[in-house]
Amino acid sequence: MRATRPAAAALAAVLAVLAVPAVAGCGIGGPQRRTIADNHRLVIGVKEDQPGLGVKRPDGTYAGFDVDVATYIAGRLGVPPERIEFTTTNSSVREEALAAGRVDMIVATYSITAARKRKVTFAGPYYVAHQDTLVRPGLPGVDDVRDLAGREICAVTGSNSWRRVIEERGVAAVPVRYPTYGACMEALARGDLDAVSTDDLILAGFAGDGPGRIINDPFTDEKYGVGIRKGDVAGCAAVNRAITRMYQDGTAERLLREWFGESGLELTTSVPQFEGCT
């Protein structure tokens, strides 16, 4: 009996460790993170310099369509506005911010692409925009995307929009690097840049606040997804349910018309086809 008691005690200790749920334990990779569907608070990445979509006010608060969509989704997940922290998350750092856990989700004109889906799980899309082009005031001879040949166009770090003009459409435009679309618009107003080609909702917001004209030659579908940590399938499914409800109860249409109703864009107010939580 004396010989078996230590062995039995050791076995019981091992079984006790194995019985602890993975979400509460610490393995080689550190503590396991829960799905965002269970979060008591949420840190949400948004843009700070895209009028109509995400703008940081002087008092530090954020406003725009993406901000309102994020607030609605969080509410459906059980997180009220007072437990949401918004933070600026530029295109160049979105994947890194999610992987590092600095943000729980990103709602920031984050187009779903095959390359990004290898690093991020996307819910949605919550809206499907279309790429168009804004040209500087007085620029002649640009009526469709092919007319950008030889012109200097904005190339925002981390964005694929300029590549769609040059690589996918085969237009020999000249990319000029800028950190954000806000910086591109400032360059456009100064005459240092000829055109900005990106999602029509982004352009509509900027066109309402500054100089330039949209050429109304849309191409591509830009599926705005909600970016969450790779592998959080439960969280993705919960966000998709929230997006569906947002369209069904009329909130999506109300927000779209509130932010872009005077832009002249043809707004889609039906539930987008989801990509699937992979």
PDB file of C-alpha atoms in Angstrom:
ATOM      1  CA  MET A   1       0.000   0.000   0.000  1.00  0.00           C
ATOM      2  CA  ARG A   2       2.809   2.421   0.852  1.00  0.00           C
ATOM      3  CA  ALA A   3       4.310   1.944  -2.577  1.00  0.00           C
ATOM      4  CA  THR A   4       1.081   2.667  -4.419  1.00  0.00           C
ATOM      5  CA  ARG A   5      -0.024   5.813  -2.595  1.00  0.00           C
ATOM      6  CA  PRO A   6       2.609   8.137  -4.132  1.00  0.00           C
ATOM      7  CA  ALA A   7       1.844   6.773  -7.586  1.00  0.00           C
ATOM      8  CA  ALA A   8      -1.865   7.260  -7.067  1.00  0.00           C
ATOM      9  CA  ALA A   9      -1.320  10.803  -5.839  1.00  0.00           C
ATOM     10  CA  ALA A  10       0.815  11.621  -8.857  1.00  0.00           C
ATOM     11  CA  LEU A  11      -1.762  10.193 -11.211  1.00  0.00           C
ATOM     12  CA  ALA A  12      -4.515  12.223  -9.554  1.00  0.00           C
ATOM     13  CA  ALA A  13      -2.456  15.404  -9.941  1.00  0.00           C
ATOM     14  CA  VAL A  14      -1.928  14.727 -13.636  1.00  0.00           C
ATOM     15  CA  LEU A  15      -5.631  14.051 -14.177  1.00  0.00           C
ATOM     16  CA  ALA A  16      -6.527  17.263 -12.371  1.00  0.00           C
ATOM     17  CA  VAL A  17      -4.284  19.292 -14.648  1.00  0.00           C
ATOM     18  CA  LEU A  18      -5.727  17.640 -17.759  1.00  0.00           C
ATOM     19  CA  ALA A  19      -9.245  18.403 -16.574  1.00  0.00           C
ATOM     20  CA  VAL A  20      -8.680  22.188 -16.518  1.00  0.00           C
ATOM     21  CA  PRO A  21     -10.335  23.795 -19.598  1.00  0.00           C
ATOM     22  CA  ALA A  22      -7.922  25.126 -22.205  1.00  0.00           C
ATOM     23  CA  VAL A  23      -9.375  28.621 -22.053  1.00  0.00           C
ATOM     24  CA  ALA A  24      -8.311  28.939 -18.438  1.00  0.00           C
ATOM     25  CA  GLY A  25      -4.886  27.322 -18.595  1.00  0.00           C
ATOM     26  CA  CYS A  26      -1.436  28.339 -19.700  1.00  0.00           C
ATOM     27  CA  GLY A  27       0.304  26.153 -22.221  1.00  0.00           C
ATOM     28  CA  ILE A  28       3.474  26.621 -24.195  1.00  0.00           C
ATOM     29  CA  GLY A  29       1.860  29.450 -26.137  1.00  0.00           C
ATOM     30  CA  GLY A  30       0.568  31.216 -23.022  1.00  0.00           C
ATOM     31  CA  PRO A  31      -3.060  31.741 -21.928  1.00  0.00           C
ATOM     32  CA  GLN A  32      -5.678  30.796 -24.498  1.00  0.00           C
ATOM     33  CA  ARG A  33      -7.847  33.725 -25.618  1.00  0.00           C
ATOM     34  CA  ARG A  34     -11.631  33.517 -25.559  1.00  0.00           C
ATOM     35  CA  THR A  35     -13.911  34.325 -28.476  1.00  0.00           C
ATOM     36  CA  ILE A  36     -14.896  37.986 -28.745  1.00  0.00           C
ATOM     37  CA  ALA A  37     -18.495  36.808 -28.440  1.00  0.00           C
ATOM     38  CA  ASP A  38     -17.790  36.425 -24.694  1.00  0.00           C
ATOM     39  CA  ASN A  39     -15.909  39.689 -24.139  1.00  0.00           C
ATOM     40  CA  HIS A  40     -17.104  42.062 -21.431  1.00  0.00           C
ATOM     41  CA  ARG A  41     -15.300  44.966 -23.123  1.00  0.00           C
ATOM     42  CA  LEU A  42     -14.129  45.510 -26.710  1.00  0.00           C
ATOM     43  CA  VAL A  43     -11.249  47.453 -28.237  1.00  0.00           C
ATOM     44  CA  ILE A  44     -12.236  48.253 -31.819  1.00  0.00           C
ATOM     45  CA  GLY A  45      -9.888  49.530 -34.521  1.00  0.00           C
ATOM     46  CA  VAL A  46     -11.242  52.268 -36.795  1.00  0.00           C
ATOM     47  CA  LYS A  47      -9.873  54.999 -39.058  1.00  0.00           C
ATOM     48  CA  GLU A  48      -9.453  58.564 -37.825  1.00  0.00           C
ATOM     49  CA  ASP A  49      -9.159  60.508 -41.086  1.00  0.00           C
ATOM     50  CA  GLN A  50     -11.901  59.209 -43.406  1.00  0.00           C
ATOM     51  CA  PRO A  51     -14.894  61.603 -43.445  1.00  0.00           C
ATOM     52  CA  GLY A  52     -18.205  59.778 -43.334  1.00  0.00           C
ATOM     53  CA  LEU A  53     -16.549  56.534 -42.249  1.00  0.00           C
ATOM     54  CA  GLY A  54     -14.181  57.162 -39.360  1.00  0.00           C
ATOM     55  CA  VAL A  55     -13.023  60.539 -38.050  1.00  0.00           C
ATOM     56  CA  LYS A  56     -11.420  61.392 -34.732  1.00  0.00           C
ATOM     57  CA  ARG A  57     -12.950  64.520 -33.238  1.00  0.00           C
ATOM     58  CA  PRO A  58     -10.934  67.125 -31.297  1.00  0.00           C
ATOM     59  CA  ASP A  59     -12.323  65.710 -28.032  1.00  0.00           C
ATOM     60  CA  GLY A  60     -10.877  62.275 -28.841  1.00  0.00           C
ATOM     61  CA  THR A  61     -14.170  60.569 -29.735  1.00  0.00           C
ATOM     62  CA  TYR A  62     -14.807  58.925 -33.111  1.00  0.00           C
ATOM     63  CA  ALA A  63     -17.669  59.340 -35.591  1.00  0.00           C
ATOM     64  CA  GLY A  64     -18.707  57.843 -38.915  1.00  0.00           C
ATOM     65  CA  PHE A  65     -20.525  54.962 -40.591  1.00  0.00           C
ATOM     66  CA  ASP A  66     -17.905  52.394 -39.565  1.00  0.00           C
ATOM     67  CA  VAL A  67     -17.986  53.654 -35.989  1.00  0.00           C
ATOM     68  CA  ASP A  68     -21.777  53.355 -35.855  1.00  0.00           C
ATOM     69  CA  VAL A  69     -21.676  49.869 -37.404  1.00  0.00           C
ATOM     70  CA  ALA A  70     -19.064  48.781 -34.855  1.00  0.00           C
ATOM     71  CA  THR A  71     -21.144  50.197 -32.002  1.00  0.00           C
ATOM     72  CA  TYR A  72     -24.236  48.327 -33.228  1.00  0.00           C
ATOM     73  CA  ILE A  73     -22.350  45.026 -33.579  1.00  0.00           C
ATOM     74  CA  ALA A  74     -20.834  45.416 -30.116  1.00  0.00           C
ATOM     75  CA  GLY A  75     -24.286  46.056 -28.681  1.00  0.00           C
ATOM     76  CA  ARG A  76     -25.617  42.862 -30.230  1.00  0.00           C
ATOM     77  CA  LEU A  77     -22.663  41.060 -28.617  1.00  0.00           C
ATOM     78  CA  GLY A  78     -23.725  42.443 -25.244  1.00  0.00           C
ATOM     79  CA  VAL A  79     -21.142  45.242 -25.009  1.00  0.00           C
ATOM     80  CA  PRO A  80     -22.682  48.716 -24.503  1.00  0.00           C
ATOM     81  CA  PRO A  81     -21.018  51.934 -25.753  1.00  0.00           C
ATOM     82  CA  GLU A  82     -19.475  52.720 -22.360  1.00  0.00           C
ATOM     83  CA  ARG A  83     -17.478  49.481 -22.532  1.00  0.00           C
ATOM     84  CA  ILE A  84     -16.127  50.108 -26.059  1.00  0.00           C
ATOM     85  CA  GLU A  85     -12.715  51.621 -26.648  1.00  0.00           C
ATOM     86  CA  PHE A  86     -12.092  52.900 -30.177  1.00  0.00           C
ATOM     87  CA  THR A  87      -8.529  53.230 -31.388  1.00  0.00           C
ATOM     88  CA  THR A  88      -6.977  54.431 -34.649  1.00  0.00           C
ATOM     89  CA  THR A  89      -5.812  51.479 -36.742  1.00  0.00           C
ATOM     90  CA  ASN A  90      -4.275  52.415 -40.087  1.00  0.00           C
ATOM     91  CA  SER A  91      -4.192  50.069 -43.076  1.00  0.00           C
ATOM     92  CA  SER A  92      -0.517  49.230 -42.614  1.00  0.00           C
ATOM     93  CA  VAL A  93      -0.935  47.753 -39.100  1.00  0.00           C
ATOM     94  CA  ARG A  94      -4.328  46.018 -39.148  1.00  0.00           C
ATOM     95  CA  GLU A  95      -3.130  42.402 -39.269  1.00  0.00           C
ATOM     96  CA  GLU A  96      -0.399  43.064 -36.711  1.00  0.00           C
ATOM     97  CA  ALA A  97      -2.824  44.783 -34.316  1.00  0.00           C
ATOM     98  CA  LEU A  98      -5.197  41.810 -34.377  1.00  0.00           C
ATOM     99  CA  ALA A  99      -2.456  39.191 -34.039  1.00  0.00           C
ATOM    100  CA  ALA A 100      -0.860  41.041 -31.121  1.00  0.00           C
ATOM    101  CA  GLY A 101      -4.197  41.443 -29.327  1.00  0.00           C
ATOM    102  CA  ARG A 102      -4.077  45.254 -29.325  1.00  0.00           C
ATOM    103  CA  VAL A 103      -7.580  45.278 -30.826  1.00  0.00           C
ATOM    104  CA  ASP A 104     -10.436  42.768 -30.608  1.00  0.00           C
ATOM    105  CA  MET A 105     -11.991  43.667 -33.939  1.00  0.00           C
ATOM    106  CA  ILE A 106     -11.427  46.059 -36.825  1.00  0.00           C
ATOM    107  CA  VAL A 107     -14.201  47.945 -38.620  1.00  0.00           C
ATOM    108  CA  ALA A 108     -12.242  50.247 -40.899  1.00  0.00           C
ATOM    109  CA  THR A 109     -13.038  49.861 -44.626  1.00  0.00           C
ATOM    110  CA  TYR A 110     -11.177  46.548 -44.342  1.00  0.00           C
ATOM    111  CA  SER A 111     -11.673  44.849 -47.727  1.00  0.00           C
ATOM    112  CA  ILE A 112     -11.785  41.048 -47.617  1.00  0.00           C
ATOM    113  CA  THR A 113      -9.083  39.496 -49.821  1.00  0.00           C
ATOM    114  CA  ALA A 114      -7.670  35.992 -50.180  1.00  0.00           C
ATOM    115  CA  ALA A 115      -4.262  37.137 -48.907  1.00  0.00           C
ATOM    116  CA  ARG A 116      -5.721  38.784 -45.808  1.00  0.00           C
ATOM    117  CA  LYS A 117      -7.897  35.764 -45.013  1.00  0.00           C
ATOM    118  CA  ARG A 118      -4.721  33.785 -44.409  1.00  0.00           C
ATOM    119  CA  LYS A 119      -3.989  36.018 -41.407  1.00  0.00           C
ATOM    120  CA  VAL A 120      -7.407  37.263 -40.276  1.00  0.00           C
ATOM    121  CA  THR A 121     -10.878  35.796 -39.803  1.00  0.00           C
ATOM    122  CA  PHE A 122     -13.453  38.042 -41.459  1.00  0.00           C
ATOM    123  CA  ALA A 123     -17.103  38.372 -40.563  1.00  0.00           C
ATOM    124  CA  GLY A 124     -19.398  39.924 -43.116  1.00  0.00           C
ATOM    125  CA  PRO A 125     -19.060  41.812 -45.342  1.00  0.00           C
ATOM    126  CA  TYR A 126     -21.170  44.486 -43.695  1.00  0.00           C
ATOM    127  CA  TYR A 127     -21.158  46.498 -46.948  1.00  0.00           C
ATOM    128  CA  VAL A 128     -19.978  46.043 -50.539  1.00  0.00           C
ATOM    129  CA  ALA A 129     -18.477  49.217 -51.992  1.00  0.00           C
ATOM    130  CA  HIS A 130     -17.031  49.772 -55.484  1.00  0.00           C
ATOM    131  CA  GLN A 131     -13.721  51.320 -56.424  1.00  0.00           C
ATOM    132  CA  ASP A 132     -13.869  54.671 -58.214  1.00  0.00           C
ATOM    133  CA  THR A 133     -11.506  57.610 -58.736  1.00  0.00           C
ATOM    134  CA  LEU A 134     -11.306  61.172 -57.419  1.00  0.00           C
ATOM    135  CA  VAL A 135      -9.180  63.599 -59.457  1.00  0.00           C
ATOM    136  CA  ARG A 136      -7.737  66.956 -58.485  1.00  0.00           C
ATOM    137  CA  PRO A 137      -9.622  70.132 -59.396  1.00  0.00           C
ATOM    138  CA  GLY A 138      -9.137  71.254 -62.967  1.00  0.00           C
ATOM    139  CA  LEU A 139      -7.449  68.048 -64.139  1.00  0.00           C
ATOM    140  CA  PRO A 140      -8.604  67.527 -67.747  1.00  0.00           C
ATOM    141  CA  GLY A 141      -8.956  64.349 -69.771  1.00  0.00           C
ATOM    142  CA  VAL A 142      -9.700  61.846 -66.985  1.00  0.00           C
ATOM    143  CA  ASP A 143     -13.130  60.306 -67.516  1.00  0.00           C
ATOM    144  CA  ASP A 144     -12.424  56.640 -66.808  1.00  0.00           C
ATOM    145  CA  VAL A 145      -9.736  54.606 -65.075  1.00  0.00           C
ATOM    146  CA  ARG A 146      -7.741  54.078 -68.305  1.00  0.00           C
ATOM    147  CA  ASP A 147      -7.131  57.827 -68.467  1.00  0.00           C
ATOM    148  CA  LEU A 148      -4.906  57.554 -65.377  1.00  0.00           C
ATOM    149  CA  ALA A 149      -2.015  56.330 -67.554  1.00  0.00           C
ATOM    150  CA  GLY A 150       1.001  58.522 -66.844  1.00  0.00           C
ATOM    151  CA  ARG A 151      -0.775  60.239 -63.939  1.00  0.00           C
ATOM    152  CA  GLU A 152       0.438  60.210 -60.344  1.00  0.00           C
ATOM    153  CA  ILE A 153      -1.967  58.272 -58.126  1.00  0.00           C
ATOM    154  CA  CYS A 154      -2.131  57.727 -54.394  1.00  0.00           C
ATOM    155  CA  ALA A 155      -0.616  54.490 -53.042  1.00  0.00           C
ATOM    156  CA  VAL A 156      -1.544  54.151 -49.363  1.00  0.00           C
ATOM    157  CA  THR A 157       0.685  51.817 -47.380  1.00  0.00           C
ATOM    158  CA  GLY A 158      -1.197  48.601 -46.666  1.00  0.00           C
ATOM    159  CA  SER A 159      -3.963  49.281 -49.206  1.00  0.00           C
ATOM    160  CA  ASN A 160      -4.562  47.309 -52.406  1.00  0.00           C
ATOM    161  CA  SER A 161      -6.561  49.968 -54.268  1.00  0.00           C
ATOM    162  CA  TRP A 162      -3.710  51.399 -56.312  1.00  0.00           C
ATOM    163  CA  ARG A 163      -2.624  47.883 -57.298  1.00  0.00           C
ATOM    164  CA  ARG A 164      -6.041  47.246 -58.795  1.00  0.00           C
ATOM    165  CA  VAL A 165      -5.481  50.163 -61.158  1.00  0.00           C
ATOM    166  CA  ILE A 166      -1.925  49.302 -62.169  1.00  0.00           C
ATOM    167  CA  GLU A 167      -1.722  45.517 -61.863  1.00  0.00           C
ATOM    168  CA  GLU A 168      -5.285  44.312 -62.374  1.00  0.00           C
ATOM    169  CA  ARG A 169      -6.499  46.927 -64.867  1.00  0.00           C
ATOM    170  CA  GLY A 170      -3.107  47.268 -66.568  1.00  0.00           C
ATOM    171  CA  VAL A 171      -3.063  51.071 -66.392  1.00  0.00           C
ATOM    172  CA  ALA A 172       0.451  52.590 -66.430  1.00  0.00           C
ATOM    173  CA  ALA A 173      -0.204  55.095 -63.643  1.00  0.00           C
ATOM    174  CA  VAL A 174       2.594  56.307 -61.358  1.00  0.00           C
ATOM    175  CA  PRO A 175       2.093  55.296 -57.687  1.00  0.00           C
ATOM    176  CA  VAL A 176       3.143  57.804 -55.040  1.00  0.00           C
ATOM    177  CA  ARG A 177       3.361  56.524 -51.463  1.00  0.00           C
ATOM    178  CA  TYR A 178       1.389  58.123 -48.629  1.00  0.00           C
ATOM    179  CA  PRO A 179       0.636  56.770 -45.140  1.00  0.00           C
ATOM    180  CA  THR A 180      -3.144  57.453 -45.161  1.00  0.00           C
ATOM    181  CA  TYR A 181      -5.938  58.571 -47.464  1.00  0.00           C
ATOM    182  CA  GLY A 182      -6.148  61.787 -45.494  1.00  0.00           C
ATOM    183  CA  ALA A 183      -2.562  62.555 -46.509  1.00  0.00           C
ATOM    184  CA  CYS A 184      -3.455  61.712 -50.118  1.00  0.00           C
ATOM    185  CA  MET A 185      -6.335  64.173 -50.088  1.00  0.00           C
ATOM    186  CA  GLU A 186      -4.120  66.916 -48.711  1.00  0.00           C
ATOM    187  CA  ALA A 187      -1.625  66.250 -51.513  1.00  0.00           C
ATOM    188  CA  LEU A 188      -4.450  66.281 -54.057  1.00  0.00           C
ATOM    189  CA  ALA A 189      -5.664  69.671 -52.786  1.00  0.00           C
ATOM    190  CA  ARG A 190      -2.108  71.073 -53.055  1.00  0.00           C
ATOM    191  CA  GLY A 191      -1.788  69.813 -56.619  1.00  0.00           C
ATOM    192  CA  ASP A 192       0.995  67.376 -55.668  1.00  0.00           C
ATOM    193  CA  LEU A 193      -1.073  64.372 -56.785  1.00  0.00           C
ATOM    194  CA  ASP A 194      -3.353  63.762 -59.761  1.00  0.00           C
ATOM    195  CA  ALA A 195      -5.806  61.182 -58.481  1.00  0.00           C
ATOM    196  CA  VAL A 196      -6.937  58.941 -55.640  1.00  0.00           C
ATOM    197  CA  SER A 197      -8.570  55.670 -56.652  1.00  0.00           C
ATOM    198  CA  THR A 198     -10.265  53.697 -53.889  1.00  0.00           C
ATOM    199  CA  ASP A 199     -13.664  52.709 -52.501  1.00  0.00           C
ATOM    200  CA  ASP A 200     -16.550  54.975 -53.477  1.00  0.00           C
ATOM    201  CA  LEU A 201     -17.696  55.425 -49.853  1.00  0.00           C
ATOM    202  CA  ILE A 202     -14.241  56.720 -48.919  1.00  0.00           C
ATOM    203  CA  LEU A 203     -14.211  59.078 -51.892  1.00  0.00           C
ATOM    204  CA  ALA A 204     -17.754  60.288 -51.209  1.00  0.00           C
ATOM    205  CA  GLY A 205     -16.788  61.293 -47.690  1.00  0.00           C
ATOM    206  CA  PHE A 206     -13.736  63.219 -48.841  1.00  0.00           C
ATOM    207  CA  ALA A 207     -15.466  64.789 -51.848  1.00  0.00           C
ATOM    208  CA  GLY A 208     -18.059  66.319 -49.562  1.00  0.00           C
ATOM    209  CA  ASP A 209     -15.389  68.086 -47.501  1.00  0.00           C
ATOM    210  CA  GLY A 210     -12.838  69.102 -50.119  1.00  0.00           C
ATOM    211  CA  PRO A 211     -11.975  69.820 -53.730  1.00  0.00           C
ATOM    212  CA  GLY A 212     -11.966  67.328 -56.561  1.00  0.00           C
ATOM    213  CA  ARG A 213     -14.467  65.334 -58.578  1.00  0.00           C
ATOM    214  CA  ILE A 214     -15.409  61.660 -58.688  1.00  0.00           C
ATOM    215  CA  ILE A 215     -15.249  60.422 -62.286  1.00  0.00           C
ATOM    216  CA  ASN A 216     -18.087  57.879 -61.732  1.00  0.00           C
ATOM    217  CA  ASP A 217     -16.335  54.962 -63.419  1.00  0.00           C
ATOM    218  CA  PRO A 218     -16.751  52.243 -60.758  1.00  0.00           C
ATOM    219  CA  PHE A 219     -14.995  48.896 -60.983  1.00  0.00           C
ATOM    220  CA  THR A 220     -14.438  45.971 -58.579  1.00  0.00           C
ATOM    221  CA  ASP A 221     -16.425  44.934 -55.510  1.00  0.00           C
ATOM    222  CA  GLU A 222     -14.876  45.985 -52.197  1.00  0.00           C
ATOM    223  CA  LYS A 223     -16.274  43.715 -49.495  1.00  0.00           C
ATOM    224  CA  TYR A 224     -15.911  45.508 -46.173  1.00  0.00           C
ATOM    225  CA  GLY A 225     -15.333  42.863 -43.513  1.00  0.00           C
ATOM    226  CA  VAL A 226     -15.107  42.911 -39.739  1.00  0.00           C
ATOM    227  CA  GLY A 227     -11.613  41.681 -38.965  1.00  0.00           C
ATOM    228  CA  ILE A 228     -11.166  39.491 -35.880  1.00  0.00           C
ATOM    229  CA  ARG A 229      -8.438  37.213 -34.561  1.00  0.00           C
ATOM    230  CA  LYS A 230      -7.635  34.329 -36.900  1.00  0.00           C
ATOM    231  CA  GLY A 231      -9.553  31.205 -35.932  1.00  0.00           C
ATOM    232  CA  ASP A 232     -12.300  32.836 -33.851  1.00  0.00           C
ATOM    233  CA  VAL A 233     -15.119  31.104 -35.711  1.00  0.00           C
ATOM    234  CA  ALA A 234     -17.625  31.530 -32.861  1.00  0.00           C
ATOM    235  CA  GLY A 235     -16.973  35.264 -32.766  1.00  0.00           C
ATOM    236  CA  CYS A 236     -17.306  35.491 -36.539  1.00  0.00           C
ATOM    237  CA  ALA A 237     -20.664  33.715 -36.475  1.00  0.00           C
ATOM    238  CA  ALA A 238     -21.912  36.050 -33.732  1.00  0.00           C
ATOM    239  CA  VAL A 239     -20.852  39.130 -35.697  1.00  0.00           C
ATOM    240  CA  ASN A 240     -22.570  37.780 -38.827  1.00  0.00           C
ATOM    241  CA  ARG A 241     -25.804  37.404 -36.867  1.00  0.00           C
ATOM    242  CA  ALA A 242     -25.451  41.000 -35.705  1.00  0.00           C
ATOM    243  CA  ILE A 243     -24.876  42.264 -39.265  1.00  0.00           C
ATOM    244  CA  THR A 244     -27.909  40.345 -40.529  1.00  0.00           C
ATOM    245  CA  ARG A 245     -30.040  41.879 -37.799  1.00  0.00           C
ATOM    246  CA  MET A 246     -28.665  45.348 -38.606  1.00  0.00           C
ATOM    247  CA  TYR A 247     -30.072  45.093 -42.121  1.00  0.00           C
ATOM    248  CA  GLN A 248     -33.304  43.421 -41.090  1.00  0.00           C
ATOM    249  CA  ASP A 249     -34.244  46.061 -38.513  1.00  0.00           C
ATOM    250  CA  GLY A 250     -33.496  48.989 -40.837  1.00  0.00           C
ATOM    251  CA  THR A 251     -30.421  50.252 -38.997  1.00  0.00           C
ATOM    252  CA  ALA A 252     -28.069  49.678 -41.942  1.00  0.00           C
ATOM    253  CA  GLU A 253     -30.250  51.666 -44.349  1.00  0.00           C
ATOM    254  CA  ARG A 254     -30.674  54.477 -41.830  1.00  0.00           C
ATOM    255  CA  LEU A 255     -26.919  54.752 -41.246  1.00  0.00           C
ATOM    256  CA  LEU A 256     -26.072  54.608 -44.953  1.00  0.00           C
ATOM    257  CA  ARG A 257     -28.518  57.393 -45.756  1.00  0.00           C
ATOM    258  CA  GLU A 258     -27.413  59.428 -42.749  1.00  0.00           C
ATOM    259  CA  TRP A 259     -23.763  59.379 -43.784  1.00  0.00           C
ATOM    260  CA  PHE A 260     -23.936  59.109 -47.601  1.00  0.00           C
ATOM    261  CA  GLY A 261     -27.494  60.022 -48.608  1.00  0.00           C
ATOM    262  CA  GLU A 262     -26.427  63.307 -50.207  1.00  0.00           C
ATOM    263  CA  SER A 263     -23.420  61.858 -52.059  1.00  0.00           C
ATOM    264  CA  GLY A 264     -25.326  60.743 -55.143  1.00  0.00           C
ATOM    265  CA  LEU A 265     -24.042  57.177 -54.771  1.00  0.00           C
ATOM    266  CA  GLU A 266     -26.408  54.270 -55.356  1.00  0.00           C
ATOM    267  CA  LEU A 267     -26.497  52.702 -51.906  1.00  0.00           C
ATOM    268  CA  THR A 268     -27.164  48.987 -51.337  1.00  0.00           C
ATOM    269  CA  THR A 269     -29.552  48.358 -48.453  1.00  0.00           C
ATOM    270  CA  SER A 270     -29.941  44.564 -48.593  1.00  0.00           C
ATOM    271  CA  VAL A 271     -27.909  42.057 -46.563  1.00  0.00           C
ATOM    272  CA  PRO A 272     -24.599  41.319 -48.337  1.00  0.00           C
ATOM    273  CA  GLN A 273     -23.665  37.726 -49.125  1.00  0.00           C
ATOM    274  CA  PHE A 274     -21.299  36.569 -46.386  1.00  0.00           C
ATOM    275  CA  GLU A 275     -17.898  35.075 -47.122  1.00  0.00           C
ATOM    276  CA  GLY A 276     -17.992  32.362 -44.465  1.00  0.00           C
ATOM    277  CA  CYS A 277     -16.053  32.119 -41.196  1.00  0.00           C
ATOM    278  CA  THR A 278     -12.724  30.594 -42.220  1.00  0.00           C
TER     279      THR A 278
END
